Coordinates of N, CA and C and ligand atoms in Angstrom, one line a residue:
X24 N -18.2 -12.2 -18.7 CA -18.3 -13.6 -18.5 C -17.0 -14.2 -18.0
X25 N -17.1 -15.0 -17.0 CA -15.9 -15.8 -16.6 C -16.0 -17.1 -17.4
X26 N -15.0 -17.3 -18.3 CA -15.1 -18.4 -19.2 C -14.8 -19.8 -18.5
X27 N -14.3 -19.7 -17.3 CA -13.9 -21.0 -16.6 C -15.1 -21.8 -16.4
X28 N -15.1 -23.1 -16.9 CA -16.2 -24.0 -16.7 C -17.3 -23.8 -17.8
X29 N -17.1 -22.9 -18.7 CA -18.1 -22.6 -19.8 C -17.8 -23.6 -21.0
X30 N -18.8 -23.7 -21.8 CA -18.7 -24.6 -23.0 C -18.6 -23.7 -24.3
X31 N -17.6 -24.0 -25.1 CA -17.5 -23.1 -26.3 C -17.4 -24.0 -27.6
X32 N -18.0 -23.5 -28.6 CA -17.8 -24.1 -30.0 C -17.1 -23.0 -30.9
X33 N -16.0 -23.4 -31.5 CA -15.2 -22.5 -32.3 C -15.2 -23.1 -33.7
X34 N -15.9 -22.5 -34.7 CA -15.8 -22.9 -36.1 C -14.6 -22.3 -36.7
X35 N -13.9 -23.1 -37.5 CA -12.6 -22.6 -38.0 C -11.6 -22.7 -36.9
X36 N -11.8 -23.5 -35.9 CA -11.0 -23.6 -34.7 C -9.8 -24.5 -34.8
X37 N -9.5 -24.9 -36.0 CA -8.3 -25.8 -36.2 C -7.1 -25.1 -36.8
X38 N -7.2 -23.8 -37.0 CA -6.1 -23.1 -37.7 C -6.1 -21.7 -37.3
X39 N -5.0 -21.0 -37.4 CA -4.9 -19.6 -37.3 C -5.6 -18.9 -36.1
X40 N -6.5 -18.0 -36.5 CA -7.2 -17.2 -35.5 C -8.1 -18.0 -34.6
X41 N -8.9 -18.9 -35.3 CA -9.8 -19.8 -34.5 C -9.1 -20.7 -33.6
X42 N -7.9 -21.3 -34.0 CA -7.2 -22.2 -33.2 C -6.6 -21.4 -32.0
X43 N -6.1 -20.2 -32.2 CA -5.5 -19.4 -31.1 C -6.6 -19.1 -30.1
X44 N -7.8 -18.8 -30.6 CA -8.9 -18.5 -29.7 C -9.3 -19.8 -28.9
X45 N -9.4 -20.9 -29.5 CA -9.7 -22.2 -28.8 C -8.7 -22.4 -27.7
X46 N -7.4 -22.2 -28.0 CA -6.4 -22.4 -27.0 C -6.5 -21.4 -25.8
X47 N -6.8 -20.1 -26.1 CA -7.0 -19.1 -25.0 C -8.2 -19.5 -24.2
X48 N -9.3 -19.9 -24.8 CA -10.5 -20.3 -24.0 C -10.1 -21.5 -23.1
X49 N -9.5 -22.5 -23.7 CA -9.1 -23.7 -22.9 C -8.2 -23.4 -21.8
X50 N -7.2 -22.5 -22.0 CA -6.3 -22.1 -21.0 C -7.0 -21.5 -19.8
X51 N -8.1 -20.8 -20.0 CA -8.9 -20.2 -18.9 C -9.9 -21.1 -18.4
X52 N -9.9 -22.4 -18.8 CA -10.8 -23.4 -18.1 C -12.1 -23.7 -18.8
X53 N -12.2 -23.2 -20.1 CA -13.4 -23.5 -20.8 C -13.3 -24.9 -21.5
X54 N -14.4 -25.5 -21.8 CA -14.4 -26.8 -22.5 C -14.7 -26.4 -24.0
X55 N -13.8 -26.8 -24.9 CA -13.8 -26.2 -26.2 C -14.0 -27.3 -27.3
X56 N -14.9 -27.1 -28.2 CA -15.0 -28.0 -29.4 C -14.6 -27.1 -30.6
X57 N -13.5 -27.5 -31.2 CA -13.0 -26.8 -32.4 C -13.4 -27.6 -33.7
X58 N -14.0 -26.9 -34.6 CA -14.5 -27.6 -35.8 C -14.0 -27.0 -37.1
X59 N -13.9 -27.8 -38.1 CA -13.7 -27.4 -39.4 C -14.0 -28.5 -40.4
X60 N -13.8 -28.3 -41.7 CA -14.1 -29.3 -42.7 C -13.1 -30.5 -42.6
X61 N -11.8 -30.2 -42.2 CA -10.8 -31.2 -42.2 C -10.0 -31.1 -40.9
X62 N -10.7 -31.4 -39.7 CA -10.1 -31.2 -38.4 C -8.9 -32.0 -38.2
X63 N -8.6 -33.1 -38.9 CA -7.5 -33.9 -38.7 C -6.2 -33.1 -38.9
X64 N -6.3 -32.0 -39.7 CA -5.0 -31.3 -39.9 C -4.5 -30.6 -38.7
X65 N -5.2 -30.5 -37.6 CA -4.8 -29.9 -36.4 C -3.7 -30.8 -35.7
X66 N -3.6 -32.1 -36.1 CA -2.7 -33.0 -35.4 C -3.3 -33.3 -34.0
X67 N -2.4 -33.2 -33.0 CA -2.9 -33.5 -31.7 C -3.6 -32.2 -31.1
X68 N -4.8 -32.4 -30.7 CA -5.6 -31.2 -30.2 C -4.9 -30.7 -28.9
X69 N -4.9 -29.4 -28.7 CA -4.4 -28.8 -27.5 C -5.2 -29.2 -26.3
X70 N -4.7 -29.2 -25.1 CA -5.4 -29.6 -23.9 C -6.7 -28.8 -23.7
X71 N -7.8 -29.5 -23.4 CA -9.0 -28.8 -23.2 C -9.8 -28.6 -24.5
X72 N -9.3 -29.0 -25.6 CA -9.9 -28.8 -26.9 C -10.2 -30.2 -27.5
X73 N -11.4 -30.4 -28.0 CA -11.7 -31.6 -28.8 C -12.1 -31.1 -30.2
X74 N -11.8 -31.9 -31.2 CA -12.1 -31.5 -32.5 C -13.3 -32.2 -33.1
X75 N -14.0 -31.6 -34.0 CA -15.2 -32.2 -34.7 C -15.2 -31.7 -36.1
X76 N -15.7 -32.6 -37.0 CA -15.8 -32.2 -38.4 C -17.1 -31.6 -38.7
X77 N -17.1 -30.4 -39.3 CA -18.4 -29.8 -39.6 C -18.1 -28.6 -40.6
X78 N -18.9 -28.6 -41.7 CA -18.8 -27.6 -42.7 C -19.9 -26.6 -42.4
X79 N -19.6 -25.3 -42.2 CA -20.6 -24.3 -41.8 C -21.6 -24.1 -42.9
X80 N -21.4 -24.6 -44.1 CA -22.4 -24.5 -45.1 C -23.4 -25.6 -45.1
X81 N -23.2 -26.6 -44.3 CA -24.0 -27.8 -44.2 C -25.0 -27.7 -43.0
X82 N -26.2 -27.3 -43.2 CA -27.1 -27.0 -42.1 C -27.5 -28.2 -41.3
X83 N -27.6 -29.4 -42.0 CA -27.9 -30.6 -41.3 C -26.8 -31.0 -40.3
X84 N -25.6 -30.9 -40.8 CA -24.4 -31.2 -39.9 C -24.4 -30.2 -38.7
X85 N -24.7 -28.9 -39.0 CA -24.7 -27.9 -37.9 C -25.7 -28.3 -36.8
X86 N -26.9 -28.6 -37.3 CA -28.0 -28.9 -36.3 C -27.6 -30.1 -35.5
X87 N -27.0 -31.1 -36.1 CA -26.5 -32.3 -35.3 C -25.5 -31.9 -34.3
X88 N -24.5 -31.1 -34.7 CA -23.4 -30.6 -33.8 C -24.0 -29.8 -32.6
X89 N -24.8 -28.9 -32.9 CA -25.4 -28.0 -31.9 C -26.2 -28.9 -30.9
X90 N -27.0 -29.8 -31.4 CA -27.9 -30.6 -30.5 C -27.0 -31.4 -29.6
X91 N -25.9 -31.9 -30.2 CA -25.0 -32.8 -29.4 C -24.3 -32.0 -28.2
X92 N -24.0 -30.8 -28.5 CA -23.3 -30.0 -27.5 C -24.1 -29.0 -26.7
X93 N -25.4 -29.0 -26.9 CA -26.3 -28.0 -26.2 C -26.4 -28.4 -24.7
X94 N -26.6 -27.4 -23.8 CA -26.5 -26.0 -24.1 C -25.0 -25.6 -24.0
X95 N -24.6 -24.6 -24.8 CA -23.3 -24.1 -24.7 C -23.3 -22.5 -24.5
X96 N -22.2 -21.9 -24.1 CA -22.2 -20.5 -23.7 C -21.5 -19.6 -24.7
X97 N -20.6 -20.2 -25.5 CA -19.7 -19.3 -26.3 C -19.7 -19.9 -27.7
X98 N -20.0 -19.0 -28.7 CA -20.0 -19.5 -30.1 C -19.1 -18.5 -30.9
X99 N -18.0 -19.0 -31.4 CA -17.1 -18.2 -32.2 C -17.0 -18.8 -33.6
X100 N -17.1 -18.0 -34.7 CA -16.8 -18.5 -36.0 C -15.8 -17.6 -36.7
X101 N -14.7 -18.3 -37.1 CA -13.6 -17.6 -37.9 C -13.5 -18.4 -39.2
X102 N -14.5 -19.2 -39.5 CA -14.4 -20.1 -40.7 C -14.5 -19.2 -42.0
X103 N -13.5 -19.4 -42.8 CA -13.5 -18.6 -44.1 C -14.7 -19.0 -45.0
X104 N -15.1 -20.2 -44.9 CA -16.3 -20.6 -45.7 C -16.1 -21.2 -47.0
X105 N -15.4 -20.6 -47.9 CA -15.2 -21.1 -49.2 C -14.1 -20.4 -50.0
X106 N -14.0 -20.6 -51.3 CA -13.0 -19.9 -52.0 C -13.3 -18.4 -52.1
X107 N -12.2 -17.6 -52.0 CA -12.4 -16.2 -52.1 C -11.8 -15.6 -53.4
X108 N -12.4 -14.6 -53.9 CA -11.9 -14.0 -55.2 C -11.1 -12.7 -54.9
X109 N -10.1 -12.5 -55.6 CA -9.3 -11.3 -55.6 C -9.1 -10.8 -57.0
X110 N -8.8 -9.5 -57.1 CA -8.5 -8.9 -58.4 C -9.4 -7.8 -58.7
X111 N -9.2 -7.2 -59.9 CA -10.0 -6.0 -60.3 C -11.5 -6.4 -60.4
X112 N -12.4 -5.6 -59.9 CA -13.8 -5.9 -59.9 C -14.4 -6.2 -61.3
X113 N -14.0 -5.3 -62.3 CA -14.6 -5.5 -63.6 C -14.1 -6.7 -64.3
X114 N -13.0 -7.3 -63.9 CA -12.5 -8.5 -64.5 C -12.8 -9.8 -63.7
X115 N -13.5 -9.6 -62.6 CA -13.7 -10.7 -61.6 C -14.7 -11.7 -62.1
X116 N -14.3 -13.0 -61.9 CA -15.2 -14.1 -62.2 C -16.3 -14.0 -61.2
X117 N -17.6 -14.0 -61.7 CA -18.7 -13.8 -60.8 C -18.9 -15.0 -59.9
X118 N -18.5 -16.2 -60.3 CA -18.6 -17.4 -59.4 C -17.7 -17.2 -58.2
X119 N -16.5 -16.7 -58.5 CA -15.6 -16.4 -57.4 C -16.1 -15.4 -56.5
X120 N -16.7 -14.3 -57.1 CA -17.2 -13.2 -56.2 C -18.3 -13.8 -55.3
X121 N -19.2 -14.6 -55.9 CA -20.3 -15.2 -55.1 C -19.8 -16.1 -54.1
X122 N -18.8 -17.0 -54.4 CA -18.4 -18.0 -53.4 C -17.6 -17.3 -52.2
X123 N -17.1 -16.1 -52.4 CA -16.6 -15.3 -51.3 C -17.6 -15.1 -50.2
X124 N -18.9 -15.1 -50.6 CA -20.0 -14.9 -49.7 C -20.3 -16.1 -48.9
X125 N -19.6 -17.2 -49.1 CA -19.8 -18.4 -48.3 C -19.5 -18.1 -46.8
X126 N -18.6 -17.2 -46.6 CA -18.3 -16.8 -45.2 C -19.5 -16.2 -44.6
X127 N -20.3 -15.3 -45.3 CA -21.5 -14.7 -44.7 C -22.5 -15.8 -44.5
X128 N -22.7 -16.7 -45.5 CA -23.8 -17.7 -45.3 C -23.4 -18.6 -44.1
X129 N -22.1 -18.9 -44.0 CA -21.7 -19.8 -42.9 C -21.9 -19.1 -41.6
X130 N -21.6 -17.8 -41.5 CA -21.9 -17.1 -40.2 C -23.4 -17.0 -39.9
X131 N -24.2 -16.8 -41.0 CA -25.6 -16.7 -40.8 C -26.1 -18.1 -40.3
X132 N -25.6 -19.2 -40.9 CA -26.0 -20.5 -40.4 C -25.7 -20.7 -39.0
X133 N -24.5 -20.4 -38.6 CA -24.1 -20.8 -37.2 C -24.8 -19.9 -36.2
X134 N -25.2 -18.7 -36.6 CA -25.9 -17.9 -35.6 C -27.4 -18.3 -35.6
X135 N -28.0 -18.6 -36.7 CA -29.4 -19.0 -36.7 C -29.6 -20.3 -36.0
X136 N -28.8 -21.3 -36.3 CA -29.0 -22.6 -35.7 C -28.4 -22.6 -34.3
X137 N -27.2 -22.0 -34.1 CA -26.5 -22.1 -32.8 C -27.2 -21.3 -31.7
X138 N -27.7 -20.2 -32.0 CA -28.2 -19.3 -30.9 C -29.4 -20.0 -30.2
X139 N -30.1 -20.9 -30.9 CA -31.2 -21.5 -30.3 C -30.8 -22.5 -29.2
X140 N -29.5 -22.9 -29.2 CA -29.0 -23.9 -28.2 C -28.1 -23.3 -27.2
X141 N -28.1 -21.9 -27.1 CA -27.1 -21.3 -26.2 C -27.7 -21.0 -24.8
X142 N -26.9 -21.1 -23.8 CA -27.3 -20.8 -22.4 C -27.5 -19.3 -22.2
X143 N -28.3 -18.9 -21.2 CA -28.5 -17.5 -20.9 C -27.1 -16.9 -20.6
X144 N -26.9 -15.6 -21.0 CA -25.6 -15.0 -20.8 C -24.6 -15.3 -21.9
X145 N -25.0 -16.0 -22.9 CA -24.1 -16.5 -23.9 C -23.5 -15.4 -24.8
X146 N -22.4 -15.6 -25.5 CA -21.7 -14.6 -26.3 C -21.3 -15.3 -27.7
X147 N -21.5 -14.5 -28.7 CA -21.2 -15.0 -30.1 C -20.1 -14.0 -30.6
X148 N -19.1 -14.5 -31.3 CA -18.1 -13.6 -31.9 C -17.9 -14.1 -33.4
X149 N -18.0 -13.2 -34.3 CA -17.6 -13.5 -35.7 C -16.4 -12.7 -36.1
X150 N -15.8 -13.1 -37.2 CA -14.6 -12.4 -37.7 C -14.8 -11.8 -39.1
X151 N -14.5 -10.5 -39.2 CA -14.6 -9.9 -40.6 C -13.2 -9.6 -41.1
X152 N -12.8 -8.4 -41.3 CA -11.5 -8.1 -41.8 C -11.4 -6.6 -42.2
X153 N -10.2 -6.0 -42.1 CA -10.1 -4.6 -42.3 C -10.6 -4.1 -43.7
X154 N -10.5 -4.9 -44.8 CA -11.0 -4.4 -46.0 C -12.5 -4.1 -46.0
X155 N -13.2 -4.6 -45.0 CA -14.7 -4.2 -44.9 C -14.9 -2.7 -44.9
X156 N -13.9 -2.0 -44.2 CA -14.0 -0.5 -44.1 C -12.9 0.2 -44.8
X157 N -11.8 -0.5 -45.2 CA -10.8 0.2 -46.0 C -10.2 -0.8 -47.0
X158 N -10.7 -0.8 -48.2 CA -10.3 -1.8 -49.2 C -9.0 -1.4 -49.9
X159 N -8.2 -2.3 -50.1 CA -7.0 -2.1 -51.0 C -7.4 -2.6 -52.4
X160 N -6.6 -2.2 -53.5 CA -7.0 -2.7 -54.8 C -7.0 -4.2 -54.9
X161 N -8.1 -4.7 -55.5 CA -8.2 -6.2 -55.7 C -9.0 -6.8 -54.6
X162 N -9.5 -6.0 -53.6 CA -10.2 -6.6 -52.5 C -11.7 -6.4 -52.5
X163 N -12.3 -6.1 -53.6 CA -13.7 -5.8 -53.6 C -14.6 -6.9 -53.1
X164 N -14.2 -8.2 -53.3 CA -15.0 -9.3 -52.9 C -15.0 -9.4 -51.4
X165 N -13.7 -9.5 -50.8 CA -13.7 -9.7 -49.4 C -14.1 -8.4 -48.6
X166 N -14.0 -7.2 -49.3 CA -14.5 -6.0 -48.7 C -16.0 -6.1 -48.6
X167 N -16.7 -6.5 -49.7 CA -18.2 -6.6 -49.7 C -18.7 -7.6 -48.6
X168 N -18.0 -8.7 -48.5 CA -18.4 -9.8 -47.6 C -18.2 -9.2 -46.1
X169 N -17.0 -8.6 -45.9 CA -16.8 -8.2 -44.5 C -17.8 -7.1 -44.1
X170 N -18.1 -6.2 -45.0 CA -19.1 -5.2 -44.7 C -20.4 -5.8 -44.4
X171 N -20.8 -6.8 -45.2 CA -22.1 -7.5 -44.9 C -22.1 -8.2 -43.5
X172 N -20.9 -8.8 -43.2 CA -20.9 -9.4 -41.9 C -21.1 -8.4 -40.7
X173 N -20.4 -7.3 -40.9 CA -20.5 -6.3 -39.8 C -21.9 -5.7 -39.7
X174 N -22.5 -5.5 -40.9 CA -23.9 -4.9 -40.9 C -24.9 -6.0 -40.4
X175 N -24.7 -7.2 -40.7 CA -25.5 -8.3 -40.2 C -25.5 -8.3 -38.7
X176 N -24.3 -8.2 -38.1 CA -24.2 -8.3 -36.6 C -24.9 -7.1 -36.0
X177 N -24.7 -5.9 -36.6 CA -25.4 -4.7 -36.0 C -26.9 -4.9 -36.0
X178 N -27.4 -5.5 -37.1 CA -28.8 -5.7 -37.3 C -29.4 -6.7 -36.3
X179 N -28.6 -7.8 -36.1 CA -29.3 -8.9 -35.3 C -29.0 -8.8 -33.8
X180 N -28.0 -8.0 -33.4 CA -27.7 -7.9 -32.0 C -29.0 -7.6 -31.2
X181 N -29.8 -6.6 -31.6 CA -31.0 -6.3 -30.7 C -32.0 -7.5 -30.8
X182 N -32.0 -8.2 -31.9 CA -33.0 -9.3 -32.0 C -32.6 -10.5 -31.2
X183 N -31.4 -10.8 -31.0 CA -31.0 -12.0 -30.2 C -30.6 -11.7 -28.8
X184 N -30.7 -10.4 -28.4 CA -30.4 -10.1 -27.0 C -31.4 -10.9 -26.1
X185 N -31.1 -11.3 -24.9 CA -29.8 -11.0 -24.2 C -28.6 -11.7 -24.6
X186 N -28.6 -12.6 -25.6 CA -27.4 -13.1 -26.1 C -26.6 -11.9 -26.7
X187 N -25.3 -11.9 -26.6 CA -24.5 -10.9 -27.2 C -23.8 -11.4 -28.4
X188 N -23.6 -10.5 -29.4 CA -22.9 -10.8 -30.6 C -22.1 -9.7 -31.1
X189 N -20.8 -9.9 -31.4 CA -19.8 -8.9 -31.8 C -19.0 -9.5 -33.0
X190 N -18.3 -8.5 -33.6 CA -17.4 -8.9 -34.7 C -16.0 -8.4 -34.3
X191 N -15.0 -9.2 -34.6 CA -13.6 -8.8 -34.5 C -13.0 -8.7 -35.9
X192 N -12.4 -7.5 -36.2 CA -11.9 -7.3 -37.6 C -10.4 -7.2 -37.6
X193 N -9.8 -8.3 -38.1 CA -8.3 -8.3 -38.1 C -7.7 -7.6 -39.3
X194 N -6.6 -7.0 -39.2 CA -5.8 -6.5 -40.3 C -5.0 -7.7 -40.9
X195 N -3.8 -7.4 -41.4 CA -3.0 -8.5 -42.0 C -2.4 -9.3 -40.9
X196 N -2.8 -10.6 -40.8 CA -2.3 -11.5 -39.8 C -1.6 -12.7 -40.3
X197 N -0.5 -13.1 -39.7 CA 0.4 -14.2 -40.1 C -0.3 -15.5 -39.7
X198 N -1.0 -16.2 -40.6 CA -1.6 -17.4 -40.3 C -1.4 -18.4 -41.5
X199 N -1.8 -19.7 -41.3 CA -1.7 -20.6 -42.4 C -2.5 -20.3 -43.6
X200 N -3.3 -19.2 -43.5 CA -4.1 -18.8 -44.7 C -3.1 -18.5 -45.9
X201 N -2.0 -18.0 -45.6 CA -0.9 -17.8 -46.6 C 0.0 -19.0 -46.6
X202 N 0.2 -19.7 -47.7 CA 0.9 -20.9 -47.7 C 2.4 -20.8 -47.9
X203 N 2.9 -19.6 -48.3 CA 4.3 -19.3 -48.6 C 5.1 -19.6 -47.4
X204 N 6.4 -20.0 -47.6 CA 7.3 -20.3 -46.5 C 8.6 -19.4 -46.5
X205 N 9.3 -19.3 -45.4 CA 10.6 -18.7 -45.4 C 10.6 -17.3 -45.8
X206 N 11.7 -16.9 -46.6 CA 11.9 -15.6 -47.1 C 10.8 -15.0 -47.9
X207 N 10.2 -15.9 -48.7 CA 9.1 -15.4 -49.6 C 7.9 -14.9 -48.7
X208 N 7.7 -15.7 -47.6 CA 6.6 -15.3 -46.7 C 6.9 -14.0 -46.0
X209 N 8.1 -13.9 -45.5 CA 8.5 -12.7 -44.8 C 8.4 -11.5 -45.7
X210 N 8.8 -11.6 -46.9 CA 8.8 -10.5 -47.9 C 7.4 -10.1 -48.2
X211 N 6.5 -11.1 -48.4 CA 5.1 -10.8 -48.7 C 4.5 -9.9 -47.5
X212 N 4.7 -10.4 -46.3 CA 4.1 -9.7 -45.2 C 4.8 -8.3 -45.0
X213 N 6.1 -8.2 -45.3 CA 6.7 -7.0 -45.1 C 6.1 -5.9 -46.1
X214 N 6.0 -6.4 -47.4 CA 5.4 -5.5 -48.4 C 4.0 -5.1 -48.0
X215 N 3.2 -6.1 -47.6 CA 1.8 -5.8 -47.3 C 1.5 -4.9 -46.1
X216 N 2.5 -4.8 -45.2 CA 2.3 -4.0 -44.0 C 3.2 -2.8 -43.9
X217 N 4.1 -2.6 -44.9 CA 5.1 -1.5 -44.7 C 4.6 -0.1 -44.5
X218 N 3.3 0.1 -45.0 CA 2.7 1.4 -44.8 C 1.7 1.5 -43.7
X219 N 1.6 0.4 -42.9 CA 0.7 0.4 -41.8 C 1.3 1.2 -40.6
X220 N 0.5 1.6 -39.7 CA 1.0 2.4 -38.5 C 1.9 1.4 -37.7
X221 N 1.5 0.2 -37.6 CA 2.4 -0.8 -36.9 C 2.8 -1.7 -38.1
X222 N 4.1 -1.5 -38.6 CA 4.5 -2.1 -39.9 C 4.9 -3.6 -39.8
X223 N 4.0 -4.4 -39.4 CA 4.3 -5.9 -39.3 C 3.0 -6.6 -39.4
X224 N 3.0 -7.9 -39.7 CA 1.8 -8.7 -39.7 C 1.5 -9.0 -38.2
X225 N 0.2 -9.0 -37.9 CA -0.2 -9.4 -36.5 C -0.1 -10.9 -36.3
X226 N -0.3 -11.3 -35.1 CA -0.2 -12.7 -34.7 C -1.7 -13.2 -34.4
X227 N -1.9 -14.4 -34.7 CA -3.3 -15.0 -34.5 C -3.7 -14.8 -33.0
X228 N -2.7 -14.9 -32.1 CA -2.9 -14.7 -30.7 C -3.4 -13.3 -30.3
X229 N -2.9 -12.3 -31.1 CA -3.3 -10.9 -30.8 C -4.8 -10.7 -31.2
X230 N -5.2 -11.4 -32.3 CA -6.6 -11.3 -32.7 C -7.5 -12.1 -31.7
X231 N -7.0 -13.2 -31.3 CA -7.7 -14.0 -30.3 C -8.0 -13.2 -29.0
X232 N -7.0 -12.3 -28.7 CA -7.2 -11.5 -27.5 C -8.4 -10.6 -27.7
X233 N -8.6 -10.1 -28.9 CA -9.8 -9.2 -29.2 C -11.1 -10.0 -29.1
X234 N -11.0 -11.3 -29.5 CA -12.2 -12.2 -29.4 C -12.5 -12.5 -28.0
X235 N -11.5 -12.7 -27.2 CA -11.7 -13.0 -25.8 C -12.3 -11.8 -25.1
X236 N -11.9 -10.5 -25.5 CA -12.5 -9.3 -24.9 C -14.0 -9.3 -25.2
X237 N -14.3 -9.6 -26.4 CA -15.8 -9.5 -26.8 C -16.6 -10.6 -26.1
X238 N -15.9 -11.7 -25.8 CA -16.6 -12.8 -25.0 C -16.8 -12.4 -23.5
X239 N -15.7 -11.8 -23.0 CA -15.7 -11.6 -21.5 C -16.4 -10.4 -21.0
X240 N -16.5 -9.4 -21.9 CA -17.1 -8.1 -21.5 C -18.6 -8.1 -21.7
X241 N -19.4 -8.2 -20.6 CA -20.8 -8.4 -20.8 C -21.6 -7.1 -21.2
X242 N -20.8 -6.0 -21.4 CA -21.5 -4.7 -21.8 C -21.2 -4.4 -23.2
X243 N -20.7 -5.3 -24.0 CA -20.4 -5.1 -25.4 C -21.2 -5.9 -26.3
X244 N -22.0 -5.3 -27.2 CA -22.8 -6.1 -28.2 C -23.0 -5.3 -29.4
X245 N -23.1 -5.9 -30.6 CA -23.4 -5.3 -31.8 C -22.3 -4.4 -32.4
X246 N -21.1 -4.6 -32.0 CA -20.0 -3.7 -32.4 C -18.9 -4.5 -33.1
X247 N -18.0 -3.7 -33.6 CA -16.8 -4.3 -34.3 C -15.5 -3.8 -33.6
X248 N -14.7 -4.8 -33.3 CA -13.5 -4.5 -32.6 C -12.3 -4.7 -33.6
X249 N -11.5 -3.6 -33.8 CA -10.4 -3.7 -34.8 C -9.1 -4.2 -34.1
X250 N -8.5 -5.2 -34.7 CA -7.2 -5.6 -34.2 C -6.3 -5.6 -35.5
X251 N -5.8 -4.4 -35.9 CA -5.4 -4.3 -37.3 C -4.1 -3.6 -37.5
X252 N -3.3 -3.3 -36.4 CA -2.1 -2.6 -36.5 C -2.2 -1.2 -37.2
X253 N -3.4 -0.7 -37.1 CA -3.6 0.7 -37.7 C -3.9 0.7 -39.2
X254 N -4.3 -0.5 -39.7 CA -4.7 -0.6 -41.2 C -5.6 0.5 -41.6
X255 N -6.6 0.8 -40.8 CA -7.7 1.8 -41.2 C -7.1 3.2 -41.3
X256 N -6.0 3.4 -40.7 CA -5.4 4.8 -40.6 C -4.3 5.0 -41.7
X257 N -3.9 3.9 -42.4 CA -2.7 4.0 -43.2 C -3.2 4.2 -44.7
Ligands
LIG9 N1 -5.2 -14.0 -41.8 C1 -5.5 -12.7 -42.1 O1 -4.7 -11.9 -42.5 C2 -7.0 -12.3 -42.0 C3 -7.3 -10.9 -42.2 C4 -8.6 -10.5 -42.1 C5 -9.6 -11.4 -41.8 N2 -9.3 -12.7 -41.6 C6 -10.4 -13.7 -41.4 O2 -10.1 -14.3 -40.2 C7 -10.8 -15.6 -40.2 C8 -9.7 -16.7 -39.9 O3 -8.7 -16.6 -40.8 P1 -7.2 -17.3 -40.6 O4 -6.2 -16.4 -41.1 O5 -7.1 -17.8 -39.2 O6 -7.4 -18.5 -41.6 P2 -7.0 -20.0 -41.6 O7 -5.7 -20.2 -40.8 O8 -7.0 -20.4 -43.0 O9 -8.2 -20.7 -40.8 C9 -9.5 -20.8 -41.4 C10 -10.2 -21.9 -40.7 O10 -11.6 -21.9 -41.2 C11 -11.9 -23.3 -41.5 N3 -12.9 -23.3 -42.5 C12 -12.8 -22.7 -43.8 N4 -13.9 -23.0 -44.4 C13 -14.8 -23.7 -43.6 C14 -16.1 -24.2 -43.7 N5 -16.8 -24.1 -44.9 N6 -16.6 -24.9 -42.7 C15 -15.9 -25.0 -41.5 N7 -14.7 -24.6 -41.4 C16 -14.1 -23.9 -42.4 C17 -10.5 -23.9 -41.9 O11 -10.4 -25.3 -41.7 P3 -10.8 -26.4 -42.9 O12 -10.0 -26.0 -44.1 O13 -10.4 -27.7 -42.3 O14 -12.3 -26.3 -43.1 C18 -9.6 -23.3 -40.8 O15 -9.8 -23.9 -39.6 C19 -11.4 -15.8 -41.6 O16 -12.7 -15.5 -41.6 C20 -10.6 -14.7 -42.4 O17 -11.3 -14.2 -43.5 C21 -8.0 -13.2 -41.7

């Protein structure tokens, strides 16, 4: 797909990986709507990007947004969805474990409602995460969700063809998801990645390049693209 002149909606497009994707799409001439629950936090929107408020768990709001922007060509969701649980599985609060799955329900919502409004030749990209296939201690909730996202995409790709749908799976990425600043932040990322094949945190722009590949390559569907610095090998 040549994205120039195409219309894109990016959920979670106001921060981190989603924002980097919105900027790369806009830089190549796409018209981009970047949405999240609190889009005002983006400050001034980048050129070619407009922002909209929408919670991926709110199906009425989604229907309204899709109807307003139909038909569109590109649908990306990097929206985390809700609170995520970490820690030992046997001690995990079940409400936290369940709310981690808001990411899956949000993705299911955007695909179910959004695909009906997409133009021929359209492409969808969702974001999972390396723990889906190689979990570290304390990651059972996000591992379960990521695995479900990747399985869902493999299952529905044949059903929604000729629309294409793929997943990009990031490793440890330096984004506003981690609130720490300065030395504390650097030390956290250093510790979390020191045993990786590429021992540093990735950049949101590097993951966005994977998302752009999945959008632009018309022969790729139902697959997962890893942008993880070798997490799965470490
Ligand atoms: N950073 C990493 O190391 C890493 C690793 C593996 C996977 N991932 C995955 O990559 C994706 C993006 O992560 P990121 O690091 O870029 O995080 P981020 O900077 O925190 O961005 C998350 C975005 O999702 C939006 N969002 C969250 N819940 C939402 C909801 N219910 N409805 C609509 N928008 C919602 C947030 O905005 P609002 O708060 O305004 O809604 C924000 O724009 C996530 O799915 C994450 O699980 C990240």
